[in-house]
CSV table of C-alpha atoms in Angstrom, one decimal:
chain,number,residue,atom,x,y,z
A,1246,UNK,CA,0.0,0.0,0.0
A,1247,UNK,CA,0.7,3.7,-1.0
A,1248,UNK,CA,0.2,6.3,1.0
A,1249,UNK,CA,-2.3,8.4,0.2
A,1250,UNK,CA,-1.3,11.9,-1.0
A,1251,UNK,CA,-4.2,13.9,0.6
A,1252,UNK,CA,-6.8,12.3,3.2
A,1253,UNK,CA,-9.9,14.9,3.7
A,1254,UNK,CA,-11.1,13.6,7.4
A,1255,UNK,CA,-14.4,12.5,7.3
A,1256,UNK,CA,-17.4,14.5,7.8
A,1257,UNK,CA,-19.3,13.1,10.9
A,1258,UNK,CA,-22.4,14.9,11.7
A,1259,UNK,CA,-24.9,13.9,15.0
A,1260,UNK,CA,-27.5,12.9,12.0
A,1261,UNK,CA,-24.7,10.1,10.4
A,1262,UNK,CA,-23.2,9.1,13.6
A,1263,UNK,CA,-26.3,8.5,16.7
A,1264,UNK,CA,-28.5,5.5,16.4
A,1265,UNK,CA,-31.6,5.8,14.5
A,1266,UNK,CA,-33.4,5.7,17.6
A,1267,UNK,CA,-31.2,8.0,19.5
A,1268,UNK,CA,-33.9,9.5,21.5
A,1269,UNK,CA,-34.7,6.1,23.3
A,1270,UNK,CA,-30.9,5.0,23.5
A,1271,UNK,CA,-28.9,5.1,27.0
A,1272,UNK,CA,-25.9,6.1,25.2
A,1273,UNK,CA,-22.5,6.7,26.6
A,1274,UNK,CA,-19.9,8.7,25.2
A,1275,UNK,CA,-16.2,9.8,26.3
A,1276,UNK,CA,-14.5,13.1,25.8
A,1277,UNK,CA,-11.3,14.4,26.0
A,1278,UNK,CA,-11.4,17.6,28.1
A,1279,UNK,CA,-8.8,19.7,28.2
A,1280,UNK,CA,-9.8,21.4,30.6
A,1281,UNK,CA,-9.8,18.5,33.0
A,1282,UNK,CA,-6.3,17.7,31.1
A,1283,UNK,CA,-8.3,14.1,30.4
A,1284,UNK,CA,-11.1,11.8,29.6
A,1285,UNK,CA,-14.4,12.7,31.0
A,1286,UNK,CA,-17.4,9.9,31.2
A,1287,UNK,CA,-20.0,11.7,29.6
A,1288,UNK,CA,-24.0,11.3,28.1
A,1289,UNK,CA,-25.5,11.5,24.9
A,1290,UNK,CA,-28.7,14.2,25.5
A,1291,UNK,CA,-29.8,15.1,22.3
A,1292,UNK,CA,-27.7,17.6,21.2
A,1293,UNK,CA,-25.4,17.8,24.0
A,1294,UNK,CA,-23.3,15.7,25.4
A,1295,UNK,CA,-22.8,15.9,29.2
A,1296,UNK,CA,-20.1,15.2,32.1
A,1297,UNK,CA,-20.5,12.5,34.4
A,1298,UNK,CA,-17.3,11.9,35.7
A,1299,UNK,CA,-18.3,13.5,39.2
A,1300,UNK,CA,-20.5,10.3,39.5
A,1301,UNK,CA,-18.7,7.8,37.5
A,1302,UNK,CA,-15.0,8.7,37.4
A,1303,UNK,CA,-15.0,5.4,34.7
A,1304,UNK,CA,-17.2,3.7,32.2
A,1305,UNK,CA,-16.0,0.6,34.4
A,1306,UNK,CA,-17.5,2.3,37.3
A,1307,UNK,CA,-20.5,3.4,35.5
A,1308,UNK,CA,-21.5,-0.2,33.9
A,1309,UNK,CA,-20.9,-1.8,37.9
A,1310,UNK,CA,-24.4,0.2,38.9
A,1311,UNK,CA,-27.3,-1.6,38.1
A,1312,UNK,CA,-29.0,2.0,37.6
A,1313,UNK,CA,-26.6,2.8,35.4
A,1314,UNK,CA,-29.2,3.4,32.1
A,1315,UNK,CA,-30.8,5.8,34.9
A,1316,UNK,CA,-27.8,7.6,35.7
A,1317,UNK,CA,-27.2,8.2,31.9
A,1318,UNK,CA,-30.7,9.5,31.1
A,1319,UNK,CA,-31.2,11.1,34.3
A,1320,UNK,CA,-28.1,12.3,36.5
A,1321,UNK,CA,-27.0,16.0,37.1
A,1322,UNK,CA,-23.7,16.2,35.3
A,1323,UNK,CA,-20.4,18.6,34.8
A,1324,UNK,CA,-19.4,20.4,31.9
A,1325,UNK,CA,-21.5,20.1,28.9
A,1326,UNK,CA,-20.3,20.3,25.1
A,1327,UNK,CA,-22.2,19.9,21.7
A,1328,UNK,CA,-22.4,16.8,20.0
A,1329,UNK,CA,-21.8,18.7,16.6
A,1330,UNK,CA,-18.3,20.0,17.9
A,1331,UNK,CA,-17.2,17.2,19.4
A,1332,UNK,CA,-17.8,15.3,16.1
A,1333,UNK,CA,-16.2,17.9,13.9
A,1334,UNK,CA,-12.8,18.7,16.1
A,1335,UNK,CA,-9.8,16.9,14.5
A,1336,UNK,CA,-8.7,13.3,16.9
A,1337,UNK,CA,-6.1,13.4,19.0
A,1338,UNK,CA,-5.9,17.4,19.7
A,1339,UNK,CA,-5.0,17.8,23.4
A,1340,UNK,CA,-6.4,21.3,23.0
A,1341,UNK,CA,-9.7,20.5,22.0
A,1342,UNK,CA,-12.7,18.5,23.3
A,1343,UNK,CA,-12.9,15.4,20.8
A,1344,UNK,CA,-14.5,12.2,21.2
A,1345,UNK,CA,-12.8,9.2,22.2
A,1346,UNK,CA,-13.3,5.4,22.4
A,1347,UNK,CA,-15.9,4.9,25.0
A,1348,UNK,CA,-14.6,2.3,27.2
A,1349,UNK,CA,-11.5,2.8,29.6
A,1350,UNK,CA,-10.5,0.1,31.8
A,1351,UNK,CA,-12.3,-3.0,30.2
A,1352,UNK,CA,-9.9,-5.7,28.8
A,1353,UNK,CA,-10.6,-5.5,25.2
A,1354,UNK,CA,-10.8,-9.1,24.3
A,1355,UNK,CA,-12.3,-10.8,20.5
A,1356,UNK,CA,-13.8,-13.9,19.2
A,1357,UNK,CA,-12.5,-15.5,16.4
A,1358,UNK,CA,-14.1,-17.8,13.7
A,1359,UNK,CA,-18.0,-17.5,15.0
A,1360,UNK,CA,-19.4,-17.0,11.7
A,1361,UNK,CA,-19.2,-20.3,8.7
A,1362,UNK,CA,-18.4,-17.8,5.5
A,1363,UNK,CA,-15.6,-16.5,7.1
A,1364,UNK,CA,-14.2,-19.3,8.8
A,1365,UNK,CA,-13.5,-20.8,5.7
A,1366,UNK,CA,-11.9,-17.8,4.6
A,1367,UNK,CA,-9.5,-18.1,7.5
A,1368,UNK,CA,-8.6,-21.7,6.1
A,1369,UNK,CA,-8.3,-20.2,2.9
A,1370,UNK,CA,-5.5,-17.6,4.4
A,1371,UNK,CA,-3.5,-20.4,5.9
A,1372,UNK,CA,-3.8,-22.9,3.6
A,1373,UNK,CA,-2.3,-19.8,0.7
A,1374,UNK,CA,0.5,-19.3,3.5
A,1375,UNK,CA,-1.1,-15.4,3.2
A,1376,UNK,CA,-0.5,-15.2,-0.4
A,1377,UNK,CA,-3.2,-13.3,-1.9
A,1378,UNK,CA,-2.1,-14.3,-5.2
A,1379,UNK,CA,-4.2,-17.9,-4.5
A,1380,UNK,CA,-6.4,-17.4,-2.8
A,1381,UNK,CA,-8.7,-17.7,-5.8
A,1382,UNK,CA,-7.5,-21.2,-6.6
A,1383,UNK,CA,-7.4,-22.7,-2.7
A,1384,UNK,CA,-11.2,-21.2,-2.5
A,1385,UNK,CA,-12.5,-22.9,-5.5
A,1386,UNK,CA,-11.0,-26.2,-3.9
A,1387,UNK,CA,-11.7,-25.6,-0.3
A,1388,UNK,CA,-15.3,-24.8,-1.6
A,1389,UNK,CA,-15.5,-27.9,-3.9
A,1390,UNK,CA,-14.6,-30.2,-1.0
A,1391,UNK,CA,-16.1,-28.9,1.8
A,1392,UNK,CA,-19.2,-27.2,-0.1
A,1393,UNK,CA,-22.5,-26.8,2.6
A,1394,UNK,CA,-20.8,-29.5,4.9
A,1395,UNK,CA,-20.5,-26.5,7.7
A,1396,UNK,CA,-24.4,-25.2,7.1
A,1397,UNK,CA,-26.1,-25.0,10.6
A,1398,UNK,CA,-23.8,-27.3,12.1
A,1399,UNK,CA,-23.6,-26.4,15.9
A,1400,UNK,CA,-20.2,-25.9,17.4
A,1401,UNK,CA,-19.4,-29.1,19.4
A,1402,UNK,CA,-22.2,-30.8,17.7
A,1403,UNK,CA,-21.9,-34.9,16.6
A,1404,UNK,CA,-22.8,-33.2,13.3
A,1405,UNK,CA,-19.7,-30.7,13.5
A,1406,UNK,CA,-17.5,-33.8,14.7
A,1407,UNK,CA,-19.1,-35.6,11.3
A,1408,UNK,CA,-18.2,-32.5,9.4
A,1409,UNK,CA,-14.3,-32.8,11.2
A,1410,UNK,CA,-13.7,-35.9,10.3
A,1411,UNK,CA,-14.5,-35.3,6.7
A,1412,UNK,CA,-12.4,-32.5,6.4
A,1413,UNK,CA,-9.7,-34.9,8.2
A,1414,UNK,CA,-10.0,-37.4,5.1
A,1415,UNK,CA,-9.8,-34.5,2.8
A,1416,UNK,CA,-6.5,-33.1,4.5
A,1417,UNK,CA,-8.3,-29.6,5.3
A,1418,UNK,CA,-8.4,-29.8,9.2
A,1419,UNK,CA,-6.8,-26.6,10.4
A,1420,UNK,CA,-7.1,-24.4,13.9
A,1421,UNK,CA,-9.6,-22.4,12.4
A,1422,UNK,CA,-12.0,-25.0,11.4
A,1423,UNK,CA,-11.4,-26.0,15.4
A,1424,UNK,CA,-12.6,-23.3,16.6
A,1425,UNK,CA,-15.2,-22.6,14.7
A,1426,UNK,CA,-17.0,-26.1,14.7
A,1427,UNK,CA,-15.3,-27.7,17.8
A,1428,UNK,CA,-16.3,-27.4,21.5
A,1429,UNK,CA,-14.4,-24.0,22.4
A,1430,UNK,CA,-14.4,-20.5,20.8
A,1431,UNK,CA,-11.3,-19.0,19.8
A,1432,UNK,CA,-11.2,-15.9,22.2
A,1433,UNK,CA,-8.1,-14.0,22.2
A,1434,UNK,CA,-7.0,-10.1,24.1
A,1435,UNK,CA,-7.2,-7.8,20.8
A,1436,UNK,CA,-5.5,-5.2,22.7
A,1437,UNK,CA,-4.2,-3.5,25.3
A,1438,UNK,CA,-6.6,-1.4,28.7
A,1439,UNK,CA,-7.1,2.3,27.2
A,1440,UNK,CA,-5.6,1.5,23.6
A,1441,UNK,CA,-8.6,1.9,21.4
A,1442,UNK,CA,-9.4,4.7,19.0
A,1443,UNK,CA,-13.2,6.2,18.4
A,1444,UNK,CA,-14.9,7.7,15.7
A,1445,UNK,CA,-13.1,9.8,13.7
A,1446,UNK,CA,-9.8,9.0,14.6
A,1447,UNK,CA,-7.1,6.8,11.9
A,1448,UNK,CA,-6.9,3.3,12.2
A,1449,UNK,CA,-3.9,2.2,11.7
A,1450,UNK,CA,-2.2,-1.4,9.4
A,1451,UNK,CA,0.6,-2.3,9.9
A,1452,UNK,CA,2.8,-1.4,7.2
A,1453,UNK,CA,3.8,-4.9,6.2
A,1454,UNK,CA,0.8,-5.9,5.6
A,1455,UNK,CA,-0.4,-6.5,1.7
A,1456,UNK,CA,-3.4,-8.3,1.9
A,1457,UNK,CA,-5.9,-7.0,5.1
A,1458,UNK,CA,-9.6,-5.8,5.5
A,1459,UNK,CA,-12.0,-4.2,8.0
A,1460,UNK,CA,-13.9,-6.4,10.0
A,1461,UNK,CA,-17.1,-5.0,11.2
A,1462,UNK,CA,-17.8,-6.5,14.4
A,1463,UNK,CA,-21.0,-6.2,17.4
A,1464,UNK,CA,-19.0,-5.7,20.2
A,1465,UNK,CA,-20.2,-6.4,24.0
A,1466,UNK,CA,-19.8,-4.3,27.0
A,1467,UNK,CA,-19.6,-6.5,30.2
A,1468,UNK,CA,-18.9,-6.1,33.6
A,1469,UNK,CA,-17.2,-7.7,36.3
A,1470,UNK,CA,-20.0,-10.1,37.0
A,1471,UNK,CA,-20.3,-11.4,33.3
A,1472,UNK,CA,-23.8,-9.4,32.9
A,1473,UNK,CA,-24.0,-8.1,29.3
A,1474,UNK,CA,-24.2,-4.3,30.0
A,1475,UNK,CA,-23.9,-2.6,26.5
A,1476,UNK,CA,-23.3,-2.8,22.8
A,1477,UNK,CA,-20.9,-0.8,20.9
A,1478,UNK,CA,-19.3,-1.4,17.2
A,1479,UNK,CA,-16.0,-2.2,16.5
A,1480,UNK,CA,-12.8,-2.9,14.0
A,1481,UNK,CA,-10.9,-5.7,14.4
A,1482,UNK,CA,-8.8,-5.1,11.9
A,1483,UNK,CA,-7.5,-8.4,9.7
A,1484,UNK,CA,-4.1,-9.1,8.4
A,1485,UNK,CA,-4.9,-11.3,6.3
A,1486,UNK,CA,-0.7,-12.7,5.3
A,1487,UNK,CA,0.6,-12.4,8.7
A,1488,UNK,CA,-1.9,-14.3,10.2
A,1489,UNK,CA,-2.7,-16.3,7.2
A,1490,UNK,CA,1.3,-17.5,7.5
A,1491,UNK,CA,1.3,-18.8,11.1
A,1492,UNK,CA,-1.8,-18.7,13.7
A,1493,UNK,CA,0.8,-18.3,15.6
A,1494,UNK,CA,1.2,-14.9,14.4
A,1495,UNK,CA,-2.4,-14.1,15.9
A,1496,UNK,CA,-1.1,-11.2,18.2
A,1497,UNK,CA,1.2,-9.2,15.4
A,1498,UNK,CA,-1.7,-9.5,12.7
A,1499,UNK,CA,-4.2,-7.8,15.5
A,1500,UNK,CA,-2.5,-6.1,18.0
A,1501,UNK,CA,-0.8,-2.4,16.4
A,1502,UNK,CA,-0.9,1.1,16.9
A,1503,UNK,CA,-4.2,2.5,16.4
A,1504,UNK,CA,-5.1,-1.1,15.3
A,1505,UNK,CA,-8.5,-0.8,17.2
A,1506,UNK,CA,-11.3,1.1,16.8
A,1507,UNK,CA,-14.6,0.9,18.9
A,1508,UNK,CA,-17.6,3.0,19.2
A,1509,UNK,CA,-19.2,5.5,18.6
A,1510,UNK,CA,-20.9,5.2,21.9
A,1511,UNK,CA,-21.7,2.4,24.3
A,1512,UNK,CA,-25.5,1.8,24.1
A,1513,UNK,CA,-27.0,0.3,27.3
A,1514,UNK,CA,-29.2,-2.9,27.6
A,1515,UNK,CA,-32.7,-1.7,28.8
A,1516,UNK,CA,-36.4,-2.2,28.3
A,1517,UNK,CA,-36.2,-0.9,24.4
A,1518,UNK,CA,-33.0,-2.4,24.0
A,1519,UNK,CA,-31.9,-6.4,25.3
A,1520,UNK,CA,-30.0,-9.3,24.4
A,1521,UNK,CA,-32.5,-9.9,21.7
A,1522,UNK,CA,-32.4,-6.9,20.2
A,1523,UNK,CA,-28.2,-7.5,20.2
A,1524,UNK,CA,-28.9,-11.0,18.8
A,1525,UNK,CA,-30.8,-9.6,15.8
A,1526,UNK,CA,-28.1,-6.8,15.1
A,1527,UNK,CA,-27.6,-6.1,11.3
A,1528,UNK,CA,-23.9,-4.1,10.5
A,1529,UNK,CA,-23.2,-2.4,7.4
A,1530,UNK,CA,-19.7,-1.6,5.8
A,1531,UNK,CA,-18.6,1.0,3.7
A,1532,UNK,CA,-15.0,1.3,2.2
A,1533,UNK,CA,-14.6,4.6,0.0
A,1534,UNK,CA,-10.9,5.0,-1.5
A,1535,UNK,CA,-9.3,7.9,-2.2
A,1536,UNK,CA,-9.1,6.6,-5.8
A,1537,UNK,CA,-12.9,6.2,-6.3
A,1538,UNK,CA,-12.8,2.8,-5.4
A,1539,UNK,CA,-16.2,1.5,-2.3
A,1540,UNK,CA,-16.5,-1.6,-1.3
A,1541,UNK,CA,-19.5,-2.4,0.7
A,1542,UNK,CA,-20.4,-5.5,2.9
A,1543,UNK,CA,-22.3,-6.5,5.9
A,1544,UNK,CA,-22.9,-8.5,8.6
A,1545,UNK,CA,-25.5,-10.2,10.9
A,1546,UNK,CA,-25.4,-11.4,14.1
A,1547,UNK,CA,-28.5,-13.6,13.0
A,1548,UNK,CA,-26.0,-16.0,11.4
A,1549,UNK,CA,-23.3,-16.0,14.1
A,1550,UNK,CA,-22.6,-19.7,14.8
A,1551,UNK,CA,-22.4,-19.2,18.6
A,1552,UNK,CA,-25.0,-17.5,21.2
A,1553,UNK,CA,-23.5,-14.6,22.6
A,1554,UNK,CA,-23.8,-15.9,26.1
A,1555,UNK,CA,-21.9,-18.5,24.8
A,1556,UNK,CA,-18.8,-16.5,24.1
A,1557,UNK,CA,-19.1,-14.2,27.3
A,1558,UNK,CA,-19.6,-17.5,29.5
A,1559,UNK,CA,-16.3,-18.5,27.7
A,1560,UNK,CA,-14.3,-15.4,28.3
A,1561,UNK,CA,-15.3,-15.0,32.1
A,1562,UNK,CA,-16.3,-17.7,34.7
A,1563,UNK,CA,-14.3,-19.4,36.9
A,1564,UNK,CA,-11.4,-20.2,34.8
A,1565,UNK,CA,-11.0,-16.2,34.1
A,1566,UNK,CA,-12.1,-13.2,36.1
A,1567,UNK,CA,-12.1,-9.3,34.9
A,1568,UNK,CA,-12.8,-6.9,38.0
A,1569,UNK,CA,-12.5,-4.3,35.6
A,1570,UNK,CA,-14.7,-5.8,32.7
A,1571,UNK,CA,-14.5,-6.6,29.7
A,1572,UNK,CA,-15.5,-5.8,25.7
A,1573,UNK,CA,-15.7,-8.7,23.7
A,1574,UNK,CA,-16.1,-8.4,19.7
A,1575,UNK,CA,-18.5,-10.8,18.4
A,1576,UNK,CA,-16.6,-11.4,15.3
A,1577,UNK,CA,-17.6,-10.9,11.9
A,1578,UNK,CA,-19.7,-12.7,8.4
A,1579,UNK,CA,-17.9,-10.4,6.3
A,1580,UNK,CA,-15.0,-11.3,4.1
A,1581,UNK,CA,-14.1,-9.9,1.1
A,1582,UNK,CA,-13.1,-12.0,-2.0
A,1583,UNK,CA,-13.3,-9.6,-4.7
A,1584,UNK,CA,-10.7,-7.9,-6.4
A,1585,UNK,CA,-9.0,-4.9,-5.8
A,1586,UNK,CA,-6.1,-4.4,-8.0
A,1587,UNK,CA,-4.7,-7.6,-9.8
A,1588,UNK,CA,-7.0,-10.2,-10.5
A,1589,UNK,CA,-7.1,-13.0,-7.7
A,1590,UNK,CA,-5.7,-10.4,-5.6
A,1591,UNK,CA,-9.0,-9.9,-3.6
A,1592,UNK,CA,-9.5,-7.0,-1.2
A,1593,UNK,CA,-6.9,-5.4,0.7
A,1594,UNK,CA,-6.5,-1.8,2.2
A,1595,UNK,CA,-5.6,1.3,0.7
A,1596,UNK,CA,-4.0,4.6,2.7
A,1597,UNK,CA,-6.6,6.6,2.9
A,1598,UNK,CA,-9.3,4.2,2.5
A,1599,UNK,CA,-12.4,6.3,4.7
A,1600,UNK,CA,-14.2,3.1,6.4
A,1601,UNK,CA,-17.7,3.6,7.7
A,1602,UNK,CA,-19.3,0.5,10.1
A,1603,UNK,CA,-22.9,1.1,10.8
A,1604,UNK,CA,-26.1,-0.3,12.5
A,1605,UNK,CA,-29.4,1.3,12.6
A,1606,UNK,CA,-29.6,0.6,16.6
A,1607,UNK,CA,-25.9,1.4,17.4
A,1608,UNK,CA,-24.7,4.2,15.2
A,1609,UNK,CA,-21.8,4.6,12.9
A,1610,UNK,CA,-18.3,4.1,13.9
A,1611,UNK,CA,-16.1,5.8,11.4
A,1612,UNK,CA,-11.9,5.9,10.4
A,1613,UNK,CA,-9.8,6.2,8.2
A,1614,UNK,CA,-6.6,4.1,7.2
A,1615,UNK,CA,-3.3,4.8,7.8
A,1616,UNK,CA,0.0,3.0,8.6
A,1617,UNK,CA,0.0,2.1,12.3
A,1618,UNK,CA,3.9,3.2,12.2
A,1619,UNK,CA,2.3,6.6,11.2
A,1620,UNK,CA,-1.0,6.6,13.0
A,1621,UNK,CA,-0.7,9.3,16.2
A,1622,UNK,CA,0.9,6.9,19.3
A,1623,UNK,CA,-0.5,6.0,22.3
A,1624,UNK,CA,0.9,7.8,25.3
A,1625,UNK,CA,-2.4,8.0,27.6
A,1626,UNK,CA,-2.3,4.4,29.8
A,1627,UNK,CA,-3.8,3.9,33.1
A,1628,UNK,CA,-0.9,5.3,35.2
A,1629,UNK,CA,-2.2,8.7,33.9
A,1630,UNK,CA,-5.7,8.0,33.9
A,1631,UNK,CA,-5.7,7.6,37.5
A,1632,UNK,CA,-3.2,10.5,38.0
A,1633,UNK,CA,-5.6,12.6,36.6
A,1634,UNK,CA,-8.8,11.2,38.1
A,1635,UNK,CA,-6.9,12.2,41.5
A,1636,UNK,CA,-6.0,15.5,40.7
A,1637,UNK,CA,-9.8,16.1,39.8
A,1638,UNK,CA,-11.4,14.6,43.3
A,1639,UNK,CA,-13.4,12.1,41.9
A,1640,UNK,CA,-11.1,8.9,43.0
């Protein structure tokens, strides 16, 4: 990839950005004030968006109150800002108020390989040794062999372990198919406490990468107790030939600078907005390159292969606690196969590429590409955080 010669930043507006039914929604936000020389907790009211830290000093501690939607909707705040500002001020300004991921001390963990269509993919990755150049010709085969052998086989399933053991025969076992038809969910730490970027912000690939992708993701808010608290979108980001080389190269294909992005706002669980409603989630994706080029995809959490519960009960219980909490993407259908530049090059990344993830209930979470050697570092950890929080009074 080239980088771009001029990147307009996107135009994000309150009327692309809230949920379609943003005047129901307990939505939480963070901002960077520099006022309070930090991030504030903050509420999405319409217009404005206000200050909360004086009664959660974290979205952690926010999420632990079981009236937390209240709090939200309700709760005399702080400082208060327009949502139109905060949308339009440039990322990463320390002089301005900007919008910034809106989680804090969760452990930002991801499932891998819940959806069939792009499991295959993933076999399809390893079995090219992250050569796009054939990945046309290993998914014709992959396709001819295994063909609708994984269709609405259940995870752990005798029909999955039927479905194994053919695969076995055919010499196409791999992790991936493991973990995606076998007993346990791949579920992996994406990256680091505080490390995520928000709307607006560059999202960076590493630079080495040549063949990568977006992946549009649901991602869960949870709290210490495992309770599903919120549900926010996200960017998982996929290096497609680093990971596609070893498995064992998991953490350098996902975990980079800026290689993150969730949001735009956490949007609470409440009585016009369950599990049910997160189970029935529909996410849209929108690539526009600086050369013209869009891609667009989608994804539905109607065809994931596991329950959500499922994966949560797999991330914490009493094999793994989180006293902090936890995010936890969903993973993604989407995988793109068609081509880009060379033919049987498939999809990959672009500087500059502008990439819009979207769902009518949660908003639009929007970034644009840049090399993560190039996208702004990350200074602001949880030794500061708390630094801060002390010098305000609210610890």
């Amino acid at each position: 990839m080239e980088p771009a010669a001029a990147r307009p930043r996107p135009i994000l507006t309150p009327g692309t950005v809230l949920p379609e039914d943003a005047d129901r929604a307990a939505l939480v936000a963070r901002v960077h004030d520099p006022e309070a020389d930090g991030p504030c907790v903050a509420a999405i009211r319409g217009e404005h968006v206000v200050d909360l830290t004086s009664v959660a000093p974290t979205v952690s501690d926010l999420l632990e109150r079981d009236d937390a939607a209240a709090v939200v909707r309700e709760a005399a705040g702080g400082a208060t800002w327009r949502l139109d500002e905060l949308l339009q001020a440039p990322p990463g300004r320390p002089d301005l108020p900007h919008l910034l991921a809106p989680i804090d001390l969760q452990v930002i963990k991801a499932a891998g390989v819940t959806f069939a269509r792009s499991l295959l993919e993933r076999v399809i990755e390893e079995r090219t040794g992250g050569d796009p150049a054939q990945a046309a010709r290993v998914r014709a085969r992959v396709g001819q062999v295994v063909g609708g052998a994984l269709d609405g086989v259940r995870p752990g399933s005798p029909e999955a372990e039927r479905a194994k053991e053919l695969l076995v025969a055919e010499g196409l076992w791999s992790p991936y198919l493991e973990v995606g038809i076998g007993p346990d969910p791949e579920v992996f730490t994406k990256a680091p406490v505080l490390s995520a970027v928000g709307t607006g912000a560059d999202i960076g690939v590493l630079g080495a990468s040549v063949w990568n992708n977006p992946e549009p993701e649901a991602v869960l808010v949870v709290d210490s107790r495992g309770r599903v608290r919120g549900a926010t979108l996200g960017n998982d980001v996929n290096l497609r030939d680093i990971e596609g080389r070893s498995a064992l190269l998991l953490s350098r294909a996902k975990d980079n600078n800026a290689s993150c992005a969730i949001g735009p706002f956490v949007r609470l669980l409440d009585d016009g907005f369950g599990l049910d409603a997160v189970r029935a989630l529909d996410i849209g994706l929108r690539v526009d390159g600086p050369d013209g080029y869009v891609l667009r995809g989608s994804s539905s959490l109607r065809e994931i292969s596991r329950d959500v519960l499922d994966l949560v009960a797999a991330t914490l219980g009493p094999h793994h606690q989180y006293p902090d909490g936890f995010v936890l993407f969903t993973g993604t259908l989407f995988a793109p196969t068609e081509d880009r530049h060379a033919p049987g090059g498939g999809f990959t990344h672009e500087y500059g590429d502008l990439v819009r993830i979207s769902s009518p209930r949660l908003g639009a979470l929007v970034n644009t590409v840049v090399p993560s050697e190039r996208a702004a570092p990350w200074t602001f950890g949880v030794r500061e955080l708390m630094r801060g929080l002390a010098r305000r009074g609210v610890l």
